[in-house]
Short mmCIF file of C-alpha atoms and ligand atoms in Angstrom, two decimals:
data_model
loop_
_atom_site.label_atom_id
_atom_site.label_comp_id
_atom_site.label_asym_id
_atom_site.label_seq_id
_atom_site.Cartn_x
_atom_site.Cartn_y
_atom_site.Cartn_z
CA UNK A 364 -9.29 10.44 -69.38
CA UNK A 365 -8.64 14.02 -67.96
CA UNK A 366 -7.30 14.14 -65.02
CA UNK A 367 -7.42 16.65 -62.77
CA UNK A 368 -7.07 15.39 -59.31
CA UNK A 369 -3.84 16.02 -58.53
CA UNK A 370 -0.86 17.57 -60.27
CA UNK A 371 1.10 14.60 -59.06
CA UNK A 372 -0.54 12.45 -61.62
CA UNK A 373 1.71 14.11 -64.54
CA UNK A 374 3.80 11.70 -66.31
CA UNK A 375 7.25 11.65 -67.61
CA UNK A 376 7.97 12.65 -71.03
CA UNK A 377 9.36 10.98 -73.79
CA UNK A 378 12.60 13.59 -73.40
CA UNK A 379 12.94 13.11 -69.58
CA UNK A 380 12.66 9.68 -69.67
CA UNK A 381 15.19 9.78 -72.07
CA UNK A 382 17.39 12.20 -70.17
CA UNK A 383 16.64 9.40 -66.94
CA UNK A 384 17.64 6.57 -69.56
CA UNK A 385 20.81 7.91 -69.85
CA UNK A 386 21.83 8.72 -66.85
CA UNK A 387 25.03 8.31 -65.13
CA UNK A 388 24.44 6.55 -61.99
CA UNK A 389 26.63 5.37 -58.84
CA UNK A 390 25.80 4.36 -54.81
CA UNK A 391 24.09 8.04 -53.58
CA UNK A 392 24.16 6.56 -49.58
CA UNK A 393 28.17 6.55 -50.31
CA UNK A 394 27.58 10.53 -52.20
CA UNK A 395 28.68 9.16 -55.55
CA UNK A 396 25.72 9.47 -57.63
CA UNK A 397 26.63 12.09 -60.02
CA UNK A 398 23.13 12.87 -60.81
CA UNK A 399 21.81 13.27 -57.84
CA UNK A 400 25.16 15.56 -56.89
CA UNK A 401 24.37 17.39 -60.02
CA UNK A 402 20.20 17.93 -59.17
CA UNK A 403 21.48 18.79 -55.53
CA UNK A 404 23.81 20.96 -56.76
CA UNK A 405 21.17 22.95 -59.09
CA UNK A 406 18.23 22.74 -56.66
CA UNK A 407 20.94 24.54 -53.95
CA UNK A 408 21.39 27.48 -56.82
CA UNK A 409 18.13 27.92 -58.02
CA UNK A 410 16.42 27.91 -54.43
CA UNK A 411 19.54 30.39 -53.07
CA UNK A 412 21.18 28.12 -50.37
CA UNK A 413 24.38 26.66 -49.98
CA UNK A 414 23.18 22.72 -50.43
CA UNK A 415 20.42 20.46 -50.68
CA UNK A 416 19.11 16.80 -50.22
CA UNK A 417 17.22 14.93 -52.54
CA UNK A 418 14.93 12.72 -51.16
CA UNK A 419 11.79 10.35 -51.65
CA UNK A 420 9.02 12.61 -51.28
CA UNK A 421 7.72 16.06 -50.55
CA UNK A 422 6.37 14.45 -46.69
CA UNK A 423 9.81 13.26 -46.17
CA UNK A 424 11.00 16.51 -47.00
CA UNK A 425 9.28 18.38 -44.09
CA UNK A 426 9.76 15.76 -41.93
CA UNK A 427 13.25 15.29 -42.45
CA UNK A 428 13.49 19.19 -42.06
CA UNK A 429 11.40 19.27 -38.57
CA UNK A 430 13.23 16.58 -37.35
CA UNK A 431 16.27 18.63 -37.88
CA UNK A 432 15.03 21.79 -36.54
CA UNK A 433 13.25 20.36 -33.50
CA UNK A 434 13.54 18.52 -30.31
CA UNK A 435 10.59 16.31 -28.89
CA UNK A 436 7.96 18.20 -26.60
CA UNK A 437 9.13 21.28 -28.90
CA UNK A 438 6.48 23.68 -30.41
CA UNK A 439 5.54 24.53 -33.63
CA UNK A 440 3.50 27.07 -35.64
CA UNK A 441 1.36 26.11 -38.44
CA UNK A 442 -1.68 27.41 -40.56
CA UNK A 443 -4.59 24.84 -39.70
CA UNK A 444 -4.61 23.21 -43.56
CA UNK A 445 -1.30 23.04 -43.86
CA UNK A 446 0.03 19.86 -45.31
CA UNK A 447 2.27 18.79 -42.84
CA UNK A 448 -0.35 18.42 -39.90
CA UNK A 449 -3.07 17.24 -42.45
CA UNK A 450 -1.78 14.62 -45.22
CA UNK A 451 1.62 13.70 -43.31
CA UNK A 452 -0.04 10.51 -41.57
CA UNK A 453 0.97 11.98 -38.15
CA UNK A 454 4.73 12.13 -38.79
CA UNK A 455 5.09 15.49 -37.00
CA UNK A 456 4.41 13.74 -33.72
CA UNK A 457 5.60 9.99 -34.05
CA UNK A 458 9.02 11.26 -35.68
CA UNK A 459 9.79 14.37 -34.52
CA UNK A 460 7.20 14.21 -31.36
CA UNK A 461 6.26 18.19 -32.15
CA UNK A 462 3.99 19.36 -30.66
CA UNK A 463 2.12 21.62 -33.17
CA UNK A 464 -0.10 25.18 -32.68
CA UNK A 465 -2.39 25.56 -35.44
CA UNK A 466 -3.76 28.79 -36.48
CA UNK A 467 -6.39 29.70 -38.64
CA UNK A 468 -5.50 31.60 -42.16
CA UNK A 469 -7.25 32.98 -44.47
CA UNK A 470 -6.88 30.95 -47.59
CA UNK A 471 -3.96 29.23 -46.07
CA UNK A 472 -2.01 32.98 -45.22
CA UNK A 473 -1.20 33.73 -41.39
CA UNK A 474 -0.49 37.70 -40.42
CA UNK A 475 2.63 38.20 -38.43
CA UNK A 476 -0.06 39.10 -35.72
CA UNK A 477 -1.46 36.23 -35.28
CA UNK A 478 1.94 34.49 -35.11
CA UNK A 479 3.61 36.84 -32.91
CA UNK A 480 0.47 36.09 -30.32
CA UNK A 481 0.94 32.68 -29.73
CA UNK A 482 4.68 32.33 -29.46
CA UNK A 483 6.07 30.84 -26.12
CA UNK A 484 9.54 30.68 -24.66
CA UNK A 485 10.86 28.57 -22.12
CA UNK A 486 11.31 30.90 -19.38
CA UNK A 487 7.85 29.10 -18.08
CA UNK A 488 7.77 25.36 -16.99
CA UNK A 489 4.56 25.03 -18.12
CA UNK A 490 5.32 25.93 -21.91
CA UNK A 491 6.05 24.15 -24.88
CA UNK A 492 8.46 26.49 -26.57
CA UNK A 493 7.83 27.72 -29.81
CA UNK A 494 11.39 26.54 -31.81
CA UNK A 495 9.39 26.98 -35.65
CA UNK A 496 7.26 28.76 -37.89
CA UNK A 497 6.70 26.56 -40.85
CA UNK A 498 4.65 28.59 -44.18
CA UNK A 499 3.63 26.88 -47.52
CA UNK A 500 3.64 28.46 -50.71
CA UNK A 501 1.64 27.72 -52.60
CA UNK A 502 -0.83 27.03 -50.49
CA UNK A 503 -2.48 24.08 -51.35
CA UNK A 504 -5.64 23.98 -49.40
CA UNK A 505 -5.79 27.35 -49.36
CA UNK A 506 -6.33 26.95 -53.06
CA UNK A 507 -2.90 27.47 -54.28
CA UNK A 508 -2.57 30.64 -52.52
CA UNK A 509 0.51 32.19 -52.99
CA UNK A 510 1.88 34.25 -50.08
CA UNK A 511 1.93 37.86 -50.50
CA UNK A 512 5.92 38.65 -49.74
CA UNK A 513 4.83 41.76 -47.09
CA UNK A 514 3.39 38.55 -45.09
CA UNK A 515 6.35 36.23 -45.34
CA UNK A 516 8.78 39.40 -44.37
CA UNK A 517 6.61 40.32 -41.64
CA UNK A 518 6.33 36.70 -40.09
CA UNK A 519 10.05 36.39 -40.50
CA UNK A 520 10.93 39.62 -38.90
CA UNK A 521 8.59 38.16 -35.94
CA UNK A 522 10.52 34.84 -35.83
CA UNK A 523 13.94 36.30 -35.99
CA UNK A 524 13.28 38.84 -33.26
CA UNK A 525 11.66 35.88 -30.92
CA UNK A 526 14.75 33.35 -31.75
CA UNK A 527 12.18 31.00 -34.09
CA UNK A 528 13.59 28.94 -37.23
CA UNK A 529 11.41 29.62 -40.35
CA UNK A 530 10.86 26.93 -42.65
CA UNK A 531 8.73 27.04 -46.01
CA UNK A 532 6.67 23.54 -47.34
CA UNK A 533 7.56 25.17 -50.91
CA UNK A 534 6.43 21.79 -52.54
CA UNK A 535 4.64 24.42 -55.32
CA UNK A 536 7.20 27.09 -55.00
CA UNK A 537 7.63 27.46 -58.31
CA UNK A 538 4.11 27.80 -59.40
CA UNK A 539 4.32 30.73 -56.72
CA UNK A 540 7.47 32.32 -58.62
CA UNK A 541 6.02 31.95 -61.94
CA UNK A 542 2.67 33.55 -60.61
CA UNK A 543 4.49 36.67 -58.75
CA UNK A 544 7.21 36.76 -61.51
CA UNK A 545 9.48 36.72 -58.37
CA UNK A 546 13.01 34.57 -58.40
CA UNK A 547 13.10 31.43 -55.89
CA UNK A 548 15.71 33.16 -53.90
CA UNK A 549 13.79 36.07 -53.21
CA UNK A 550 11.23 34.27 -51.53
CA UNK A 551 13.39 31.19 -49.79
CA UNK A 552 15.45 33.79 -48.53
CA UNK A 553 13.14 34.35 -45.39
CA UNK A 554 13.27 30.72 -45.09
CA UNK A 555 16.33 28.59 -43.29
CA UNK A 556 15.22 25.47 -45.04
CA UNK A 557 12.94 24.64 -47.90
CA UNK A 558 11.64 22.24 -50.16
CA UNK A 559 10.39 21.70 -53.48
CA UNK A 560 8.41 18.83 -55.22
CA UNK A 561 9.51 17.66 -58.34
CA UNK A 562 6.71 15.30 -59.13
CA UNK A 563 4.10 17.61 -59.36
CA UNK A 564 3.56 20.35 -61.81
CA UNK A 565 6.84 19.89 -62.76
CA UNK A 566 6.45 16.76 -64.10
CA UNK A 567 9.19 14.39 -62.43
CA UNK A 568 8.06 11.16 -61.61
CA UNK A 569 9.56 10.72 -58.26
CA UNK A 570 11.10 13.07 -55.62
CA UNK A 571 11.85 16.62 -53.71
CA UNK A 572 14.74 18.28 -52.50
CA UNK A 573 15.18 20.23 -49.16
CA UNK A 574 17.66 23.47 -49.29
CA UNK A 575 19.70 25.05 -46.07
CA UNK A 576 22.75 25.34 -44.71
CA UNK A 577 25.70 22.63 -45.46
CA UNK A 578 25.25 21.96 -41.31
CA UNK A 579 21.66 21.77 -41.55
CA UNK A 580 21.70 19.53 -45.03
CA UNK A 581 24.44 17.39 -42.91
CA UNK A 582 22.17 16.89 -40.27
CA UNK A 583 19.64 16.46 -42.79
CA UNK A 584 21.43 13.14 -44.39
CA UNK A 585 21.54 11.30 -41.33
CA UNK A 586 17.15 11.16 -40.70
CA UNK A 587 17.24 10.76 -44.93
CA UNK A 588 18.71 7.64 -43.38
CA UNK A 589 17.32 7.02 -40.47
CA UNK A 590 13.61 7.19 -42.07
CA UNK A 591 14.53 4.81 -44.91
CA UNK A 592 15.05 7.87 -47.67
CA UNK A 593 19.01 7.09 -48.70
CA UNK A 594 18.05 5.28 -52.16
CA UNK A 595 21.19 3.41 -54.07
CA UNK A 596 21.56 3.89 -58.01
CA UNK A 597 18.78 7.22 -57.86
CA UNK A 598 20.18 9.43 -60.56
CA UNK A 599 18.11 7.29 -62.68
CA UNK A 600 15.56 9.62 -60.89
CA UNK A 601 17.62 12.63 -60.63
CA UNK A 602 17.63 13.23 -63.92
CA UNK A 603 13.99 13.35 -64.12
CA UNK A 604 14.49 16.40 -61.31
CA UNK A 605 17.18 18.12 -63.21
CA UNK A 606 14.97 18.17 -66.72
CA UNK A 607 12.41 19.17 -64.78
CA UNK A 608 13.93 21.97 -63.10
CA UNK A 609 15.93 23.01 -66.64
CA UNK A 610 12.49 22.65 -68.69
CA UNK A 611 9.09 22.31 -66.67
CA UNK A 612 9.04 25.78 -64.67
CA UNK A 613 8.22 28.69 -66.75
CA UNK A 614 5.35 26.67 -68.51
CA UNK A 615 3.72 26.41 -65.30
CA UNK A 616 2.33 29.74 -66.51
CA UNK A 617 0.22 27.52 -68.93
CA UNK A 618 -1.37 25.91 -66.20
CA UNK A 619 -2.16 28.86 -64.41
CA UNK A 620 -4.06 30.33 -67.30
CA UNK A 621 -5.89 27.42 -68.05
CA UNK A 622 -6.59 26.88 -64.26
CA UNK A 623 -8.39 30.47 -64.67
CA UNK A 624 -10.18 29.43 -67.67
CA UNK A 625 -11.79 26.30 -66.13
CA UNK A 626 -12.64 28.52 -63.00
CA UNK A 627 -14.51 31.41 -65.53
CA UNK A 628 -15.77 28.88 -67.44
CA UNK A 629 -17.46 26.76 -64.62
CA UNK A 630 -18.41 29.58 -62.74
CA UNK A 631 -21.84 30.46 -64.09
CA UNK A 632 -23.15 26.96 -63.71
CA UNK A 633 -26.10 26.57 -61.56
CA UNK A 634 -25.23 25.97 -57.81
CA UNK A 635 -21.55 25.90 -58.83
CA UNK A 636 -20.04 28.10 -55.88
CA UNK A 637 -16.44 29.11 -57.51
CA UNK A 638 -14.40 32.59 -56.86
CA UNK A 639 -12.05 32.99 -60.31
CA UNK A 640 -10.41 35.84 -58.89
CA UNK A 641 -8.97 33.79 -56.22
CA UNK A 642 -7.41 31.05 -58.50
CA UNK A 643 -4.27 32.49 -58.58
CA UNK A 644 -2.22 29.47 -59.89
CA UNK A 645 -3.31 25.62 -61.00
CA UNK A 646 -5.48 24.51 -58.55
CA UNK A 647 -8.86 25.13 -57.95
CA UNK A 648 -11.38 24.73 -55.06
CA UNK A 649 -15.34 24.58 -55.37
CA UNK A 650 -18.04 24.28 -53.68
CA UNK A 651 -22.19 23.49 -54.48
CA UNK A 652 -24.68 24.96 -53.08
CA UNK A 653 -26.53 22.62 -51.50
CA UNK A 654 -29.95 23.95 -52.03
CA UNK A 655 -29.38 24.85 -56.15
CA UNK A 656 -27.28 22.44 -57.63
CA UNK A 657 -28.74 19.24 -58.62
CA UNK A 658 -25.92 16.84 -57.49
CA UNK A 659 -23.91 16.72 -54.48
CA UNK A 660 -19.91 16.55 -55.22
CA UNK A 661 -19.48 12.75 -55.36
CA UNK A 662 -22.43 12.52 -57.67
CA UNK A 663 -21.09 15.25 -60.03
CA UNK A 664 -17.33 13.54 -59.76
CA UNK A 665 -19.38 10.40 -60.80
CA UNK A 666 -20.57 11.50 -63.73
CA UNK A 667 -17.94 13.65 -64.77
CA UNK A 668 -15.65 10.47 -64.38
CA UNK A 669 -18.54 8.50 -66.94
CA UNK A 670 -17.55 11.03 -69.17
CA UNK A 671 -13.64 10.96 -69.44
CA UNK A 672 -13.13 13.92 -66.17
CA UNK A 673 -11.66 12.73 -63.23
CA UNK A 674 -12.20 15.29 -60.16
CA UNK A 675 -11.26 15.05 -56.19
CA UNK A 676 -14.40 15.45 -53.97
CA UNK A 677 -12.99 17.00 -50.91
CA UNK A 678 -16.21 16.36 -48.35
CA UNK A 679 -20.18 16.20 -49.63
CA UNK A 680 -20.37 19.38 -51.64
CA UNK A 681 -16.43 20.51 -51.95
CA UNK A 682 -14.16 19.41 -55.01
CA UNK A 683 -10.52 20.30 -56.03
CA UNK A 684 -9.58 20.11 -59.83
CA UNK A 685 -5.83 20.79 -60.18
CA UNK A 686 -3.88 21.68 -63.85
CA UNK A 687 -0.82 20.33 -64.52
CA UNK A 688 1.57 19.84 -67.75
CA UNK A 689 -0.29 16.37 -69.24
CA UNK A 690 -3.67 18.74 -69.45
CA UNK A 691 -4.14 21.02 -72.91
CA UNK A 692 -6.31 23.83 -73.12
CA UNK A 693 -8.49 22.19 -75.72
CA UNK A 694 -9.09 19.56 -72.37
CA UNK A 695 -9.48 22.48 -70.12
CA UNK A 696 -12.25 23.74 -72.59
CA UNK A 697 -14.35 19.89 -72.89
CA UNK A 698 -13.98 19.43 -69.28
CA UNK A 699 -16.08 22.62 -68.80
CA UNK A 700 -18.34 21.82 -70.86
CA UNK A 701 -18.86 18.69 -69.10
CA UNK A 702 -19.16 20.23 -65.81
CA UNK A 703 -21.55 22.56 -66.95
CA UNK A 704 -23.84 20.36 -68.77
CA UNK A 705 -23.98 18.02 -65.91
CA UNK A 706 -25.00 21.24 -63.73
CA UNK A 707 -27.30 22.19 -66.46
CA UNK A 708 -29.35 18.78 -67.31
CA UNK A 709 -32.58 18.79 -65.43
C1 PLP B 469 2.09 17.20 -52.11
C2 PLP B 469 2.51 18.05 -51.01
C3 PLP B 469 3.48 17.65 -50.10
C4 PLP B 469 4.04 16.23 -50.03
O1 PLP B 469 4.44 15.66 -51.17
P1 PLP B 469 4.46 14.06 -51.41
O2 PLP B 469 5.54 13.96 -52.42
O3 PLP B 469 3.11 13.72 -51.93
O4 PLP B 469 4.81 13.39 -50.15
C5 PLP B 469 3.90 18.55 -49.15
N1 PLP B 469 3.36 19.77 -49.09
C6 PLP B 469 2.41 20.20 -49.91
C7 PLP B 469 1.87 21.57 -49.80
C8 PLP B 469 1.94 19.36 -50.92
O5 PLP B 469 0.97 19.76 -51.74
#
């Protein structure tokens, strides 16, 4: 099978599973895990802060870094498809009992504008104040939009100058450095906290880290806790994180190519309704015309699945198809020509 629904589905390989065989391992809860020091330690340098937290999952990575920003009845600002509010399972108000302001992007972006608008402070009784801005880069609904870096300095000149924390859901952050050719740091620098996923294009099979400050990654270990994230022997799946981040990053390029390919190649088929120019890393929304193409999406994920293509429909005529490091080009190019012969048969 090909499958492109999710970049999360990328396995380990035979070299990081070695590197995770070998590990060294002790009790992380009491901080002696070297491996998980060492990933913590090298997730802290590459994303430009002074330490970070490895934990479970890219959700309990934002929540864990909400929770710490936050106080209950507090405000936040959000783009409307932003993870966190969407595919969270309502964490932002059962853990950290946010209160959250959704705004609409385009393609996931906000403008400092639109930000700057909607901020409240608590000189008002009535208000919920506005304590965050929280950005995503990539963007994943969006379409793995990455955020233009006049945006993300605008918003956080906005935020600074109101008293706002800034925090970045960077679980594809480094399929937006590899597109932009920018380093981490430049980016996470705007940012007080961020995190990164390392089970998705990069190819770990379990975990993300969140960077800050040492008081804010302090602060961050006790809800780790607290929401059941402080794992035992987990350098086993460290290690996994630290190959990653030492050998996965600049071939995302690979998948951002062949993410452009599928888009060009598809894009010509009849009611297919697909803008290349805005795939601007590995994943890919489309839509069908309702009215041209033949199939609706769950019949065209049907029988591209009958033919060795596995797809995410994303409502009646929407699908995402996502690239990751366990996809070749030479799959890129038959799953294609799948698509388009499906499109094509009459
Ligand atoms: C996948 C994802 C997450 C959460 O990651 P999980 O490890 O699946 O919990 C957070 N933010 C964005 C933008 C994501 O795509």
């Amino acid at each position: 099978m090909i499958d492109l629904r999710s970049d999360t589905v990328s396995k380990p390989s035979p070299e990081m599973r070695r590197a995770m065989a070998e590990a060294e391992v002790g009790d992380d809860v009491f901080g002696e895990d070297p491996s998980v020091n060492r990933l913590q330690e090298l997730a802290a340098q590459v994303l430009g802060k002074e330490a970070a937290l490895y934990v479970p999952s890219g959700t309990m990575a934002n929540q864990i870094s909400i929770k710490v920003h936050t106080q209950p009845g507090d405000e936040i600002i959000m783009e409307r498809t932003s993870h966190p509010f969407n595919s969270e399972s309502g964490g932002l108000a059962a853990l950290s009992g946010v209160q959250v302001n959704l705004l609409d992007g385009q393609r996931g972006l906000l403008s400092a504008e639109q930000v700057a608008r909607v901020i409240r402070h608590d000189n008002d009784v009535h208000n919920a104040p506005t304590r965050l801005v929280s950005l995503e880069n990539t963007h994943n609904r969006g379409g793995g939009t990455v955020y233009p870096m006049d945006r993300i300095k605008e918003i956080h000149d906005v935020a600074r100058a109101e008293g706002l924390a800034m925090h970045l859901d960077g679980a594809r952050l480094m399929n937006a450095t590899v597109a932009s050719g920018l380093q981490a740091i430049e980016i996470t620098r705007y940012f007080d906290s961020c995190t990164l996923c390392l089970s998705k294009g990069l190819g770990a099979p379990v975990g993300s880290v969140i960077a800050a400050s040492e008081d804010f990654i302090r602060r961050a270990q006790r809800y780790r806790k607290m929401f059941g994230g402080g794992m035992r022997q987990a350098g086993i799946l460290a290690a996994g994180g630290i190959y990653a981040l030492e050998n996965n990053v600049e071939r995302l390029a690979d998948d951002h190519l062949n993410a452009k390919l599928l888009a060009e190649r598809i894009s010509g088929a009849p009611g297919m309704r697909i803008e290349p120019s805005n795939v601007e890393t590995n994943i890919i929304y489309l839509q069908l015309d309702p009215d041209e193409a033949r199939v609706d999406a769950p019949g065209l994920a049907a029988a591209m699945w009958q033919r060795g293509v596995m797809a995410l429909v994303m409502g009646r005529y929407g699908m995402r198809l996502v690239i990751h490091l366990d996809v070749s080009r030479d799959e890129v190019e038959r799953a294609a020509e799948i698509m388009c012969s499906i499109l094509e048969a009459r």
